[in-house]
């Protein structure tokens, strides 16, 4: 495989809360939830949570072959235990993250998406498949109080935080490796051209392959400078991993 990655924080900020990690046969991206000003019940930051979860998931992906939902369940559970006795794991606003992961075996391409970090797949027939969790697109409200009530509930949306059962609500798909030419694993900051600016998923996938992840992020920043998205932040951290498969 050939793996290419680009990441950029929100302009004018520090390192951001996205995180990308790859191995020889897998890739994952995480997008930490921006602090909303409500009490988190936790002594740790979103950045701490994202990096710790990436480490747990990366270790499991590198050392096990269990299905991706089991990897995510174990990672969330392990990290919840790592909080120690100082944090309230029942708080709905505990630090959290989206997760998108792809694993390529000799026979299969396994995909998992939890919350709004999509995965695109280019098949050898030229089709672009989208693996996406749209639950955050249809919420009854988007204020911090609304999101607090709806987070990690079947009437709202699910993210990786303190509840391992979130892994069971992830969107998953498995494809024969022989059908897949390339996979793109994105945070929602890198999918904005399709989510908010009128591009098709096909156009986004082909631009990622032909011009690279860094150029897609640059084009996204251009659009953000012209007009802010109708929903969400004016700018966002952006991360994209492109995996080209060989026979």
Coordinates of N, CA, C and O in Angstrom, one line a residue, residues 19-193:
X19 N -6.2 14.0 15.0 CA -5.0 13.2 15.2 C -5.0 12.0 14.1 O -6.1 11.4 14.0
X20 N -3.9 11.8 13.5 CA -3.9 10.7 12.5 C -2.8 9.7 12.9 O -1.8 10.1 13.4
X21 N -3.1 8.5 12.6 CA -2.1 7.4 12.9 C -2.2 6.3 11.8 O -3.4 6.0 11.4
X22 N -1.1 5.8 11.4 CA -1.1 4.8 10.4 C -0.2 3.6 10.7 O 0.8 3.8 11.4
X23 N -0.5 2.5 10.2 CA 0.4 1.3 10.3 C 0.6 0.7 8.9 O 0.1 1.3 7.9
X24 N 1.2 -0.4 8.9 CA 1.4 -1.1 7.6 C 0.1 -1.5 6.9 O 0.1 -1.6 5.7
X25 N -0.9 -1.8 7.7 CA -2.1 -2.3 7.1 C -3.4 -1.6 7.6 O -4.5 -2.0 7.4
X26 N -3.2 -0.4 8.2 CA -4.4 0.3 8.7 C -4.1 1.8 8.8 O -2.9 2.2 8.8
X27 N -5.2 2.5 9.0 CA -5.1 4.0 9.2 C -6.3 4.4 10.0 O -7.4 3.8 9.9
X28 N -6.1 5.4 10.8 CA -7.2 6.0 11.6 C -7.0 7.5 11.8 O -5.9 8.0 11.8
X29 N -8.2 8.2 11.8 CA -8.2 9.6 12.2 C -9.2 9.8 13.3 O -10.2 9.1 13.4
X30 N -8.8 10.7 14.2 CA -9.7 11.1 15.3 C -9.9 12.6 15.3 O -9.0 13.4 14.9
X31 N -11.0 13.1 15.7 CA -11.4 14.5 15.7 C -12.0 14.8 17.0 O -13.1 14.4 17.3
X32 N -11.2 15.5 17.9 CA -11.7 15.7 19.3 C -12.8 16.8 19.2 O -12.8 17.7 18.4
X33 N -13.8 16.6 20.1 CA -14.9 17.6 20.2 C -14.5 18.9 20.9 O -13.9 18.8 21.9
X34 N -14.7 20.0 20.2 CA -14.3 21.3 20.8 C -15.0 21.5 22.1 O -16.2 21.2 22.3
X35 N -14.3 21.9 23.1 CA -14.9 22.2 24.4 C -16.0 23.2 24.3 O -15.9 24.2 23.6
X36 N -17.1 22.9 24.9 CA -18.3 23.8 24.7 C -18.6 24.7 25.9 O -19.6 25.4 25.9
X37 N -17.7 24.7 26.9 CA -17.9 25.6 28.0 C -18.6 25.0 29.2 O -18.6 25.6 30.3
X38 N -19.2 23.9 29.0 CA -19.9 23.2 30.1 C -19.0 22.4 30.9 O -17.9 21.9 30.4
X39 N -19.3 22.1 32.2 CA -18.4 21.3 33.0 C -18.2 19.9 32.4 O -19.2 19.3 32.0
X40 N -16.9 19.4 32.3 CA -16.7 18.1 31.8 C -16.6 17.0 32.8 O -16.6 15.8 32.5
X41 N -16.5 17.4 34.1 CA -16.3 16.4 35.1 C -14.9 15.7 35.0 O -14.7 14.7 35.6
X42 N -14.0 16.3 34.2 CA -12.7 15.6 33.9 C -11.6 16.5 34.1 O -11.7 17.7 33.8
X43 N -10.5 16.0 34.6 CA -9.3 16.8 34.8 C -8.4 16.9 33.5 O -7.4 17.5 33.5
X44 N -8.8 16.1 32.5 CA -8.0 16.0 31.2 C -8.6 16.9 30.1 O -9.8 17.2 30.1
X45 N -7.8 17.2 29.2 CA -8.2 18.0 28.0 C -8.7 17.1 26.9 O -8.4 15.9 26.9
X46 N -9.4 17.8 25.9 CA -9.7 17.0 24.7 C -8.5 16.5 24.0 O -8.5 15.4 23.5
X47 N -7.5 17.4 23.9 CA -6.2 16.9 23.2 C -5.6 15.7 23.9 O -5.2 14.8 23.2
X48 N -5.7 15.7 25.2 CA -5.2 14.5 25.9 C -6.0 13.3 25.6 O -5.4 12.2 25.3
X49 N -7.3 13.4 25.5 CA -8.2 12.3 25.2 C -7.9 11.7 23.8 O -7.7 10.5 23.6
X50 N -7.8 12.6 22.9 CA -7.6 12.2 21.5 C -6.3 11.5 21.3 O -6.2 10.4 20.7
X51 N -5.2 12.0 21.9 CA -3.9 11.4 21.7 C -3.8 10.0 22.4 O -3.2 9.1 21.9
X52 N -4.4 10.0 23.6 CA -4.4 8.7 24.4 C -5.3 7.7 23.6 O -4.8 6.5 23.5
X53 N -6.4 8.1 23.1 CA -7.3 7.1 22.4 C -6.6 6.6 21.1 O -6.6 5.4 20.8
X54 N -5.9 7.5 20.4 CA -5.2 7.1 19.2 C -4.1 6.1 19.6 O -3.9 5.1 18.9
X55 N -3.4 6.3 20.7 CA -2.4 5.3 21.1 C -3.0 4.0 21.5 O -2.4 2.9 21.1
X56 N -4.1 4.0 22.2 CA -4.7 2.7 22.5 C -5.2 2.0 21.3 O -5.0 0.7 21.1
X57 N -5.9 2.7 20.4 CA -6.4 2.0 19.2 C -5.2 1.6 18.3 O -5.3 0.5 17.7
X58 N -4.2 2.4 18.1 CA -3.1 2.0 17.3 C -2.4 0.7 17.8 O -2.0 -0.2 17.0
X59 N -2.2 0.6 19.1 CA -1.6 -0.6 19.7 C -2.5 -1.8 19.4 O -1.9 -2.9 19.0
X60 N -3.8 -1.7 19.6 CA -4.7 -2.8 19.3 C -4.7 -3.2 17.8 O -4.7 -4.4 17.5
X61 N -4.7 -2.2 17.0 CA -4.6 -2.5 15.5 C -3.3 -3.2 15.1 O -3.3 -4.0 14.2
X62 N -2.3 -2.8 15.8 CA -0.9 -3.3 15.4 C -0.7 -4.7 16.0 O 0.1 -5.5 15.5
X63 N -1.5 -5.1 17.0 CA -1.2 -6.4 17.7 C -2.3 -7.4 17.7 O -2.1 -8.5 18.2
X64 N -3.5 -7.0 17.2 CA -4.6 -7.9 17.2 C -5.3 -8.0 15.8 O -5.0 -7.1 15.0
X65 N -6.2 -8.9 15.6 CA -6.9 -9.0 14.4 C -8.4 -9.0 14.7 O -9.2 -9.4 13.8
X66 N -8.8 -8.6 15.9 CA -10.3 -8.6 16.2 C -11.0 -7.6 15.4 O -10.4 -6.6 14.9
X67 N -12.3 -7.7 15.2 CA -13.1 -6.8 14.4 C -12.9 -5.3 14.9 O -12.7 -5.1 16.1
X68 N -13.1 -4.4 14.0 CA -12.9 -3.0 14.4 C -13.8 -2.5 15.5 O -13.3 -1.7 16.4
X69 N -15.0 -2.9 15.5 CA -15.8 -2.4 16.7 C -15.3 -2.9 18.0 O -15.3 -2.2 19.0
X70 N -14.7 -4.2 18.0 CA -14.1 -4.7 19.3 C -12.8 -3.9 19.6 O -12.6 -3.6 20.8
X71 N -12.1 -3.5 18.6 CA -10.9 -2.6 18.8 C -11.3 -1.3 19.5 O -10.8 -0.9 20.5
X72 N -12.4 -0.7 18.9 CA -12.8 0.6 19.5 C -13.4 0.4 20.9 O -13.2 1.2 21.8
X73 N -14.2 -0.6 21.1 CA -14.8 -0.9 22.4 C -13.7 -1.0 23.5 O -13.7 -0.4 24.5
X74 N -12.6 -1.8 23.2 CA -11.5 -2.0 24.1 C -10.8 -0.7 24.3 O -10.4 -0.4 25.4
X75 N -10.6 0.0 23.2 CA -9.8 1.3 23.4 C -10.5 2.3 24.3 O -9.9 2.9 25.2
X76 N -11.9 2.4 24.1 CA -12.6 3.3 25.0 C -12.6 2.8 26.4 O -12.4 3.6 27.3
X77 N -12.8 1.5 26.6 CA -12.8 1.0 28.0 C -11.4 1.2 28.7 O -11.4 1.6 29.8
X78 N -10.4 0.9 27.9 CA -9.0 1.1 28.5 C -8.8 2.5 28.9 O -8.2 2.8 29.9
X79 N -9.2 3.4 28.0 CA -8.9 4.8 28.3 C -9.8 5.3 29.4 O -9.4 6.2 30.2
X80 N -11.0 4.9 29.5 CA -11.9 5.3 30.7 C -11.2 4.9 32.0 O -11.2 5.6 33.0
X81 N -10.6 3.7 32.0 CA -9.9 3.2 33.2 C -8.7 4.1 33.5 O -8.3 4.3 34.7
X82 N -8.1 4.6 32.5 CA -6.9 5.4 32.6 C -7.1 6.8 33.2 O -6.2 7.5 33.7
X83 N -8.4 7.2 33.2 CA -8.8 8.5 33.8 C -8.5 8.5 35.3 O -8.4 9.5 36.0
X84 N -8.5 7.3 35.9 CA -8.3 7.1 37.3 C -9.5 7.6 38.1 O -10.7 7.5 37.6
X85 N -9.3 7.9 39.4 CA -10.4 8.3 40.3 C -10.8 9.8 40.3 O -11.6 10.2 41.1
X86 N -10.1 10.6 39.5 CA -10.3 12.0 39.5 C -11.4 12.5 38.6 O -11.7 13.7 38.7
X87 N -11.9 11.7 37.7 CA -12.8 12.2 36.7 C -14.2 11.5 36.8 O -14.3 10.3 37.2
X88 N -15.2 12.2 36.5 CA -16.6 11.7 36.5 C -16.9 11.1 35.1 O -17.3 11.9 34.2
X89 N -16.9 9.8 35.0 CA -17.1 9.2 33.8 C -18.5 9.2 33.3 O -18.9 8.8 32.2
X90 N -19.4 9.6 34.2 CA -20.9 9.6 33.8 C -21.2 11.0 33.3 O -22.3 11.2 32.8
X91 N -20.3 12.0 33.3 CA -20.6 13.3 32.7 C -20.8 13.2 31.2 O -19.9 12.7 30.5
X92 N -21.9 13.7 30.6 CA -22.1 13.6 29.2 C -21.1 14.5 28.4 O -21.0 14.3 27.2
X93 N -20.5 15.5 29.1 CA -19.6 16.4 28.4 C -18.1 16.0 28.6 O -17.2 16.8 28.4
X94 N -17.8 14.8 29.1 CA -16.5 14.3 29.2 C -15.8 14.4 27.8 O -16.4 14.3 26.8
X95 N -14.5 14.7 27.8 CA -13.8 14.8 26.5 C -14.1 13.6 25.6 O -14.2 12.5 26.0
X96 N -14.3 13.9 24.3 CA -14.7 12.9 23.4 C -14.1 13.1 22.0 O -13.5 14.1 21.7
X97 N -14.3 12.1 21.1 CA -13.7 12.2 19.8 C -14.5 11.4 18.8 O -15.1 10.3 19.1
X98 N -14.5 11.8 17.5 CA -14.9 10.9 16.4 C -13.8 9.9 16.1 O -12.7 10.1 16.6
X99 N -14.2 8.9 15.4 CA -13.2 7.9 15.0 C -13.6 7.4 13.6 O -14.7 7.1 13.3
X100 N -12.6 7.4 12.7 CA -12.7 6.7 11.4 C -11.5 5.8 11.2 O -10.4 6.3 11.4
X101 N -11.7 4.6 10.9 CA -10.6 3.6 10.8 C -10.8 2.7 9.6 O -11.9 2.3 9.3
X102 N -9.7 2.4 9.0 CA -9.7 1.4 7.9 C -8.5 0.4 8.1 O -7.4 0.8 8.5
X103 N -8.9 -0.9 7.9 CA -7.8 -1.9 8.0 C -7.9 -2.8 6.7 O -9.0 -3.2 6.3
X104 N -6.8 -3.0 6.1 CA -6.7 -3.8 4.9 C -5.9 -5.1 5.2 O -4.8 -5.1 5.6
X105 N -6.6 -6.2 5.0 CA -6.0 -7.5 5.1 C -5.7 -8.1 3.7 O -6.0 -7.4 2.7
X106 N -5.3 -9.3 3.6 CA -5.0 -9.9 2.3 C -6.3 -10.1 1.5 O -6.2 -10.2 0.3
X107 N -7.4 -10.2 2.2 CA -8.7 -10.5 1.5 C -9.7 -9.4 1.6 O -10.6 -9.3 0.8
X108 N -9.6 -8.6 2.7 CA -10.7 -7.7 3.0 C -10.3 -6.2 3.2 O -9.1 -6.0 3.6
X109 N -11.2 -5.3 3.1 CA -11.0 -3.9 3.5 C -12.1 -3.7 4.5 O -13.3 -3.7 4.2
X110 N -11.7 -3.4 5.8 CA -12.6 -3.2 6.9 C -12.7 -1.7 7.2 O -11.6 -1.1 7.4
X111 N -13.9 -1.2 7.4 CA -14.1 0.2 7.6 C -15.0 0.5 8.8 O -15.9 -0.3 9.0
X112 N -14.7 1.5 9.6 CA -15.5 1.9 10.7 C -15.6 3.4 10.9 O -14.5 4.1 10.8
X113 N -16.7 3.9 11.1 CA -16.9 5.4 11.3 C -17.8 5.6 12.5 O -18.9 5.0 12.6
X114 N -17.4 6.4 13.4 CA -18.2 6.8 14.6 C -18.2 8.3 14.6 O -17.2 9.0 14.7
X115 N -19.4 8.9 14.4 CA -19.7 10.3 14.3 C -19.2 10.8 12.9 O -19.0 10.0 12.0
X116 N -18.9 12.1 12.8 CA -18.9 12.7 11.5 C -17.5 12.8 10.9 O -17.1 13.9 10.3
X117 N -16.8 11.7 10.9 CA -15.5 11.6 10.1 C -15.7 10.6 9.1 O -15.6 9.4 9.4
X118 N -15.9 10.9 7.8 CA -16.3 9.9 6.8 C -15.1 9.2 6.2 O -14.0 9.6 6.3
X119 N -15.4 8.1 5.5 CA -14.5 7.3 4.7 C -15.0 7.2 3.3 O -16.2 6.9 3.1
X120 N -14.1 7.4 2.3 CA -14.5 7.3 0.9 C -13.7 6.1 0.3 O -12.5 5.9 0.7
X121 N -14.3 5.3 -0.5 CA -13.7 4.2 -1.2 C -13.9 4.3 -2.7 O -15.0 4.5 -3.2
X122 N -12.8 4.2 -3.4 CA -12.8 4.1 -4.9 C -12.7 2.6 -5.3 O -11.7 2.0 -4.9
X123 N -13.6 2.1 -6.0 CA -13.6 0.7 -6.5 C -12.9 0.7 -7.8 O -12.7 1.7 -8.5
X124 N -12.5 -0.5 -8.2 CA -11.8 -0.7 -9.5 C -12.8 -0.4 -10.7 O -12.3 -0.2 -11.8
X125 N -14.1 -0.4 -10.4 CA -15.0 -0.1 -11.4 C -15.3 1.4 -11.6 O -16.0 1.8 -12.4
X126 N -14.6 2.2 -10.7 CA -14.7 3.6 -10.8 C -15.8 4.2 -9.9 O -15.9 5.5 -9.8
X127 N -16.5 3.4 -9.1 CA -17.5 3.9 -8.2 C -16.8 4.5 -6.9 O -15.8 4.0 -6.5
X128 N -17.5 5.5 -6.3 CA -17.0 6.0 -5.1 C -18.1 5.7 -4.0 O -19.2 6.2 -4.1
X129 N -17.7 4.9 -3.0 CA -18.6 4.6 -1.9 C -18.3 5.5 -0.7 O -17.2 5.8 -0.5
X130 N -19.4 5.9 0.0 CA -19.2 6.8 1.1 C -19.7 6.0 2.4 O -20.8 5.6 2.4
X131 N -18.8 5.9 3.3 CA -19.2 5.4 4.6 C -19.2 6.6 5.6 O -18.2 7.2 5.9
X132 N -20.4 6.9 6.0 CA -20.6 8.1 6.8 C -21.7 7.9 7.9 O -22.6 7.1 7.7
X133 N -21.5 8.6 9.0 CA -22.4 8.6 10.1 C -23.1 9.9 10.1 O -22.5 10.9 10.4
X134 N -24.4 10.0 9.7 CA -25.1 11.2 9.5 C -25.9 11.7 10.7 O -26.7 12.6 10.6
X135 N -25.8 11.0 11.8 CA -26.7 11.3 13.0 C -26.5 12.7 13.4 O -27.5 13.3 13.9
X136 N -25.4 13.3 13.3 CA -25.2 14.7 13.8 C -25.8 15.7 12.8 O -26.0 16.9 13.1
X137 N -26.3 15.2 11.6 CA -26.9 16.1 10.6 C -28.4 16.3 10.9 O -29.0 17.2 10.3
X138 N -28.9 15.6 11.8 CA -30.4 15.6 11.9 C -30.8 15.7 13.4 O -31.9 15.2 13.8
X139 N -30.1 16.5 14.1 CA -30.4 16.7 15.6 C -31.4 17.8 15.7 O -31.5 18.7 14.9
X140 N -32.3 17.7 16.8 CA -33.3 18.8 17.0 C -32.7 20.1 17.4 O -33.4 21.1 17.3
X141 N -31.5 20.1 17.9 CA -30.9 21.4 18.3 C -29.4 21.2 18.4 O -28.8 20.1 18.5
X142 N -28.6 22.4 18.3 CA -27.2 22.3 18.3 C -26.5 23.2 19.3 O -25.3 23.5 19.2
X143 N -27.3 23.7 20.3 CA -26.7 24.5 21.3 C -25.8 23.5 22.2 O -26.1 22.3 22.2
X144 N -24.9 24.1 23.0 CA -24.2 23.2 23.9 C -25.1 22.4 24.8 O -24.8 21.2 25.1
X145 N -26.2 23.0 25.3 CA -27.1 22.2 26.1 C -27.8 21.1 25.4 O -28.0 20.0 25.9
X146 N -28.2 21.4 24.1 CA -28.8 20.4 23.3 C -27.8 19.2 23.1 O -28.2 18.0 23.2
X147 N -26.6 19.5 22.7 CA -25.6 18.5 22.4 C -25.3 17.6 23.6 O -25.1 16.4 23.6
X148 N -25.3 18.3 24.8 CA -25.1 17.6 26.0 C -26.1 16.5 26.3 O -25.8 15.4 26.7
X149 N -27.4 16.9 26.0 CA -28.5 15.9 26.2 C -28.5 14.8 25.1 O -28.9 13.7 25.4
X150 N -28.0 15.1 23.9 CA -28.1 14.2 22.8 C -26.9 13.3 22.6 O -27.0 12.3 22.0
X151 N -25.8 13.7 23.2 CA -24.5 13.0 23.1 C -24.6 11.6 23.7 O -25.0 11.4 24.8
X152 N -24.2 10.6 22.9 CA -24.1 9.2 23.4 C -25.5 8.7 23.9 O -25.7 8.2 24.9
X153 N -26.5 9.0 23.0 CA -27.9 8.5 23.2 C -28.4 8.0 21.9 O -28.1 8.6 20.8
X154 N -29.3 7.1 21.9 CA -29.9 6.6 20.6 C -30.8 7.6 20.0 O -31.2 7.5 18.8
X155 N -31.2 8.6 20.7 CA -32.1 9.6 20.2 C -31.2 10.8 19.6 O -31.8 11.7 19.1
X156 N -29.9 10.7 19.8 CA -29.0 11.7 19.3 C -27.9 11.2 18.5 O -28.1 10.7 17.3
X157 N -26.7 11.2 19.0 CA -25.5 10.7 18.3 C -24.5 10.1 19.3 O -24.6 10.2 20.5
X158 N -23.6 9.4 18.7 CA -22.6 8.6 19.5 C -21.2 9.1 19.1 O -20.8 9.3 18.0
X159 N -20.3 9.2 20.1 CA -18.9 9.5 20.0 C -18.1 8.6 20.9 O -18.6 8.0 21.9
X160 N -16.8 8.5 20.7 CA -15.9 7.9 21.6 C -15.7 8.8 22.8 O -15.3 9.9 22.7
X161 N -16.0 8.3 24.0 CA -15.8 9.1 25.2 C -15.6 8.1 26.4 O -14.5 7.5 26.5
X162 N -16.6 8.0 27.3 CA -16.4 7.1 28.4 C -17.3 5.9 28.4 O -17.2 5.0 29.3
X163 N -18.1 5.7 27.3 CA -19.0 4.6 27.2 C -18.6 3.6 26.1 O -18.7 3.9 24.9
X164 N -18.1 2.5 26.5 CA -17.6 1.5 25.5 C -18.7 1.1 24.5 O -18.3 0.7 23.3
X165 N -19.9 1.1 24.9 CA -21.0 0.6 24.0 C -21.2 1.6 22.8 O -21.8 1.2 21.8
X166 N -20.5 2.7 22.8 CA -20.5 3.6 21.6 C -20.0 2.8 20.4 O -20.4 3.1 19.2
X167 N -19.0 1.9 20.6 CA -18.5 1.1 19.5 C -19.5 0.3 18.8 O -19.4 0.1 17.6
X168 N -20.5 -0.1 19.5 CA -21.6 -0.9 18.9 C -22.5 -0.1 18.0 O -23.2 -0.7 17.2
X169 N -22.4 1.2 18.1 CA -23.3 2.1 17.3 C -22.5 2.7 16.1 O -23.0 3.4 15.3
X170 N -21.2 2.3 15.9 CA -20.5 2.7 14.8 C -21.0 2.2 13.5 O -21.7 1.1 13.4
X171 N -20.8 3.0 12.4 CA -21.2 2.5 11.1 C -20.0 1.7 10.5 O -18.8 2.2 10.5
X172 N -20.2 0.5 10.1 CA -19.2 -0.4 9.6 C -19.5 -0.9 8.2 O -20.7 -1.0 7.8
X173 N -18.4 -1.2 7.5 CA -18.6 -1.9 6.2 C -17.4 -2.7 5.9 O -16.2 -2.3 6.2
X174 N -17.6 -3.8 5.2 CA -16.4 -4.7 4.8 C -16.6 -5.0 3.4 O -17.7 -5.4 2.9
X175 N -15.5 -4.8 2.6 CA -15.5 -5.1 1.2 C -14.4 -6.0 0.8 O -13.3 -6.1 1.5
X176 N -14.5 -6.8 -0.3 CA -13.4 -7.6 -0.7 C -12.3 -6.7 -1.2 O -12.5 -5.7 -1.9
X177 N -11.1 -7.0 -0.8 CA -9.9 -6.2 -1.2 C -9.8 -6.1 -2.7 O -9.4 -5.1 -3.2
X178 N -10.1 -7.2 -3.4 CA -9.9 -7.2 -4.8 C -10.8 -6.2 -5.5 O -10.5 -5.8 -6.7
X179 N -11.8 -5.6 -4.8 CA -12.7 -4.6 -5.4 C -12.2 -3.2 -5.2 O -12.7 -2.3 -5.8
X180 N -11.3 -3.0 -4.3 CA -11.0 -1.7 -3.8 C -9.6 -1.2 -4.4 O -8.6 -1.9 -4.4
X181 N -9.7 0.0 -5.0 CA -8.5 0.7 -5.5 C -7.8 1.6 -4.5 O -6.6 1.8 -4.5
X182 N -8.7 2.3 -3.8 CA -8.1 3.4 -2.8 C -9.2 3.6 -1.8 O -10.4 3.5 -1.9
X183 N -8.7 4.1 -0.6 CA -9.5 4.5 0.5 C -9.0 5.8 1.0 O -7.8 6.1 1.1
X184 N -10.0 6.7 1.4 CA -9.6 8.0 2.0 C -10.3 8.1 3.3 O -11.6 7.9 3.4
X185 N -9.6 8.3 4.4 CA -10.1 8.4 5.8 C -10.0 9.9 6.2 O -8.9 10.5 6.2
X186 N -11.1 10.5 6.5 CA -11.1 12.0 6.7 C -11.7 12.4 8.0 O -12.6 11.7 8.5
X187 N -11.3 13.5 8.5 CA -12.1 14.2 9.5 C -13.1 15.2 8.8 O -12.9 15.4 7.6
X188 N -14.1 15.6 9.5 CA -15.1 16.5 8.8 C -14.5 17.8 8.3 O -15.1 18.4 7.4
X189 N -13.4 18.2 8.9 CA -12.8 19.4 8.4 C -12.2 19.2 7.0 O -12.0 20.2 6.3
X190 N -11.9 18.0 6.6 CA -11.3 17.7 5.3 C -12.4 17.2 4.3 O -12.1 17.0 3.2
X191 N -13.6 17.1 4.8 CA -14.7 16.7 3.9 C -15.6 17.8 3.6 O -16.7 17.6 3.0
X192 N -15.2 19.0 4.0 CA -16.1 20.2 3.9 C -16.5 20.5 2.4 O -17.6 21.1 2.2
X193 N -15.6 20.3 1.5 CA -15.9 20.6 0.1 C -17.1 19.9 -0.4 O -17.9 20.4 -1.2

